[in-house]
Coordinates of N, CA and C in Angstrom, one line a residue:
M1 N 0.9 -1.2 -0.1 CA 0.1 0.2 -0.3 C 1.0 1.4 0.0
D2 N 0.3 2.2 -1.1 CA 1.6 2.7 -0.7 C 1.0 4.3 0.0
S3 N 2.1 5.2 0.3 CA 1.5 6.3 1.8 C 0.5 7.3 1.2
E4 N 0.1 7.0 0.2 CA -0.7 8.0 -0.3 C -2.3 7.3 0.3
K5 N -2.0 6.1 0.2 CA -3.4 5.1 0.5 C -3.4 5.2 2.1
M6 N -2.3 4.4 2.6 CA -2.6 5.0 4.2 C -2.6 5.7 5.0
S7 N -2.6 7.3 4.3 CA -2.4 8.8 4.8 C -4.1 8.7 4.5
Y8 N -4.5 8.7 3.6 CA -6.0 8.8 3.3 C -6.9 7.7 3.9
N9 N -6.1 6.4 4.2 CA -7.5 5.3 5.0 C -7.1 6.2 6.8
A10 N -6.3 6.7 7.3 CA -6.0 7.3 8.2 C -6.6 8.2 8.6
G11 N -7.3 9.3 7.7 CA -7.6 10.1 7.7 C -9.2 9.7 7.8
Q12 N -9.5 9.0 7.1 CA -11.2 8.0 7.3 C -11.0 7.5 8.2
A13 N -10.5 6.9 9.1 CA -10.3 6.5 10.7 C -10.8 7.7 11.2
K14 N -9.5 8.8 11.1 CA -9.8 9.5 12.0 C -10.9 10.3 12.2
G15 N -11.6 10.5 11.0 CA -13.1 11.5 10.8 C -14.1 10.5 11.4
Q16 N -13.8 8.8 11.1 CA -15.3 8.1 12.0 C -15.4 7.9 13.5
A17 N -13.5 8.0 14.1 CA -13.5 8.4 15.3 C -13.8 9.3 15.8
E18 N -14.4 10.6 15.7 CA -14.7 11.7 15.6 C -16.2 12.0 15.9
E19 N -16.5 11.5 14.5 CA -18.0 10.9 14.6 C -18.9 10.8 15.6
K20 N -18.3 9.3 15.8 CA -18.5 8.5 17.0 C -18.3 9.1 18.4
T21 N -17.5 10.0 18.7 CA -17.1 10.6 19.8 C -18.5 11.9 19.7
S22 N -18.5 12.3 19.3 CA -19.4 13.3 19.1 C -21.0 13.1 19.2
N23 N -21.2 11.9 18.4 CA -22.8 11.0 18.5 C -22.5 10.6 20.3
M24 N -21.6 9.7 20.8 CA -21.8 9.3 22.5 C -21.9 10.8 23.7
M25 N -21.0 12.2 22.5 CA -21.8 13.0 23.5 C -22.6 13.2 23.7
D26 N -23.3 13.8 22.7 CA -24.5 14.3 22.3 C -25.9 13.3 23.5
K27 N -25.6 11.8 23.1 CA -26.3 10.9 23.5 C -26.0 11.6 25.4
A28 N -24.9 10.8 26.0 CA -24.5 11.9 27.4 C -25.2 12.7 27.8
S29 N -25.3 13.8 26.9 CA -25.8 15.0 27.0 C -27.5 15.1 27.3
N30 N -28.0 14.1 26.5 CA -29.4 13.9 26.3 C -29.6 13.2 27.8
A31 N -28.5 12.0 28.1 CA -29.1 12.0 28.9 C -29.2 12.7 30.8
A32 N -28.0 13.6 30.1 CA -27.6 14.1 31.4 C -29.0 15.1 31.7
Q33 N -29.5 15.6 30.7 CA -30.6 16.5 30.8 C -32.1 16.0 31.5
S34 N -32.2 15.1 30.2 CA -33.5 13.9 30.7 C -33.3 13.4 32.3
A35 N -32.2 13.5 32.7 CA -32.2 13.2 34.2 C -32.3 14.6 35.5
Q36 N -32.2 15.3 34.7 CA -32.2 16.8 35.5 C -33.2 16.9 35.5
D37 N -34.2 16.6 34.3 CA -35.8 17.5 34.1 C -36.6 16.2 34.9
S38 N -36.1 15.0 34.9 CA -36.9 14.1 36.2 C -36.9 14.4 37.3
M39 N -35.4 15.1 37.9 CA -35.5 15.3 39.5 C -36.3 16.6 40.1
Q40 N -35.9 17.7 38.7 CA -36.6 18.6 39.0 C -38.6 18.5 39.1
E41 N -38.8 18.3 38.2 CA -40.3 17.1 38.4 C -40.2 16.1 39.4
A42 N -39.5 15.8 39.8 CA -39.5 14.9 41.1 C -39.5 16.2 42.1
G43 N -38.8 17.2 42.4 CA -38.9 17.8 43.4 C -40.3 18.7 43.4
Q44 N -41.0 19.0 42.4 CA -42.1 20.2 42.2 C -42.8 19.4 43.3
Q45 N -42.7 18.0 42.6 CA -44.2 17.2 43.4 C -44.1 17.2 44.7
V46 N -42.2 16.8 45.1 CA -42.3 16.7 46.6 C -42.9 17.7 47.0
Q47 N -42.7 19.3 46.4 CA -42.9 20.4 47.3 C -44.2 20.6 47.3
A48 N -45.4 20.2 46.0 CA -46.5 20.8 46.1 C -47.1 19.7 47.5
K49 N -46.2 18.2 47.4 CA -47.5 17.2 48.4 C -47.2 18.0 49.8
A50 N -45.8 18.3 49.6 CA -45.3 19.4 51.1 C -46.3 20.5 51.5
Q51 N -46.7 20.9 50.6 CA -47.7 22.0 50.5 C -48.7 21.7 51.3
G52 N -49.6 20.3 50.6 CA -50.2 19.9 50.6 C -51.0 19.9 51.9
A53 N -49.2 18.9 52.6 CA -49.4 18.4 54.0 C -49.5 19.4 54.8
T54 N -49.3 20.8 54.8 CA -48.6 22.1 55.5 C -50.4 23.2 55.9
D55 N -51.1 22.6 54.9 CA -52.8 23.1 54.3 C -52.9 22.3 55.4
A56 N -53.3 21.1 54.9 CA -54.0 20.1 55.6 C -54.2 20.3 57.3
V57 N -53.1 20.8 58.1 CA -52.6 21.0 59.4 C -53.1 22.2 59.7
K58 N -52.9 23.2 58.7 CA -53.1 24.0 59.6 C -54.9 23.8 59.0
D59 N -55.8 23.7 58.8 CA -57.3 23.7 58.5 C -57.5 22.8 59.7
A60 N -56.6 21.7 59.6 CA -57.0 20.6 61.3 C -57.1 21.2 62.4
T61 N -56.6 21.8 62.7 CA -55.6 22.9 63.7 C -57.0 24.1 63.5
G62 N -57.2 24.8 62.7 CA -57.7 25.9 62.3 C -57.0 26.8 62.0
M63 N -55.7 27.1 61.7 CA -54.7 28.2 61.4 C -55.4 29.3 60.2
N64 N -55.9 27.9 59.5 CA -56.3 28.5 57.7 C -57.4 29.3 57.8
K65 N -57.9 29.8 59.0 CA -58.9 30.3 58.7 C -58.3 32.1 58.7
Q66 N -59.3 33.0 58.2 CA -58.7 34.3 58.7 C -59.6 35.3 59.0

């Protein structure tokens, strides 16, 4: 194999490796964003439940009346 062909093949391999790396980074970024979204939603649900519990206690003890 001549050096020009070897150089071409090396460039092809490098380009393919870069593309695979880019795709893996995109997948990792998407997974991280999905996890962040899930945690944010879970936090909002916990906060809403805690507020509901607080309101229930206030109602039960008459503290919610003005």
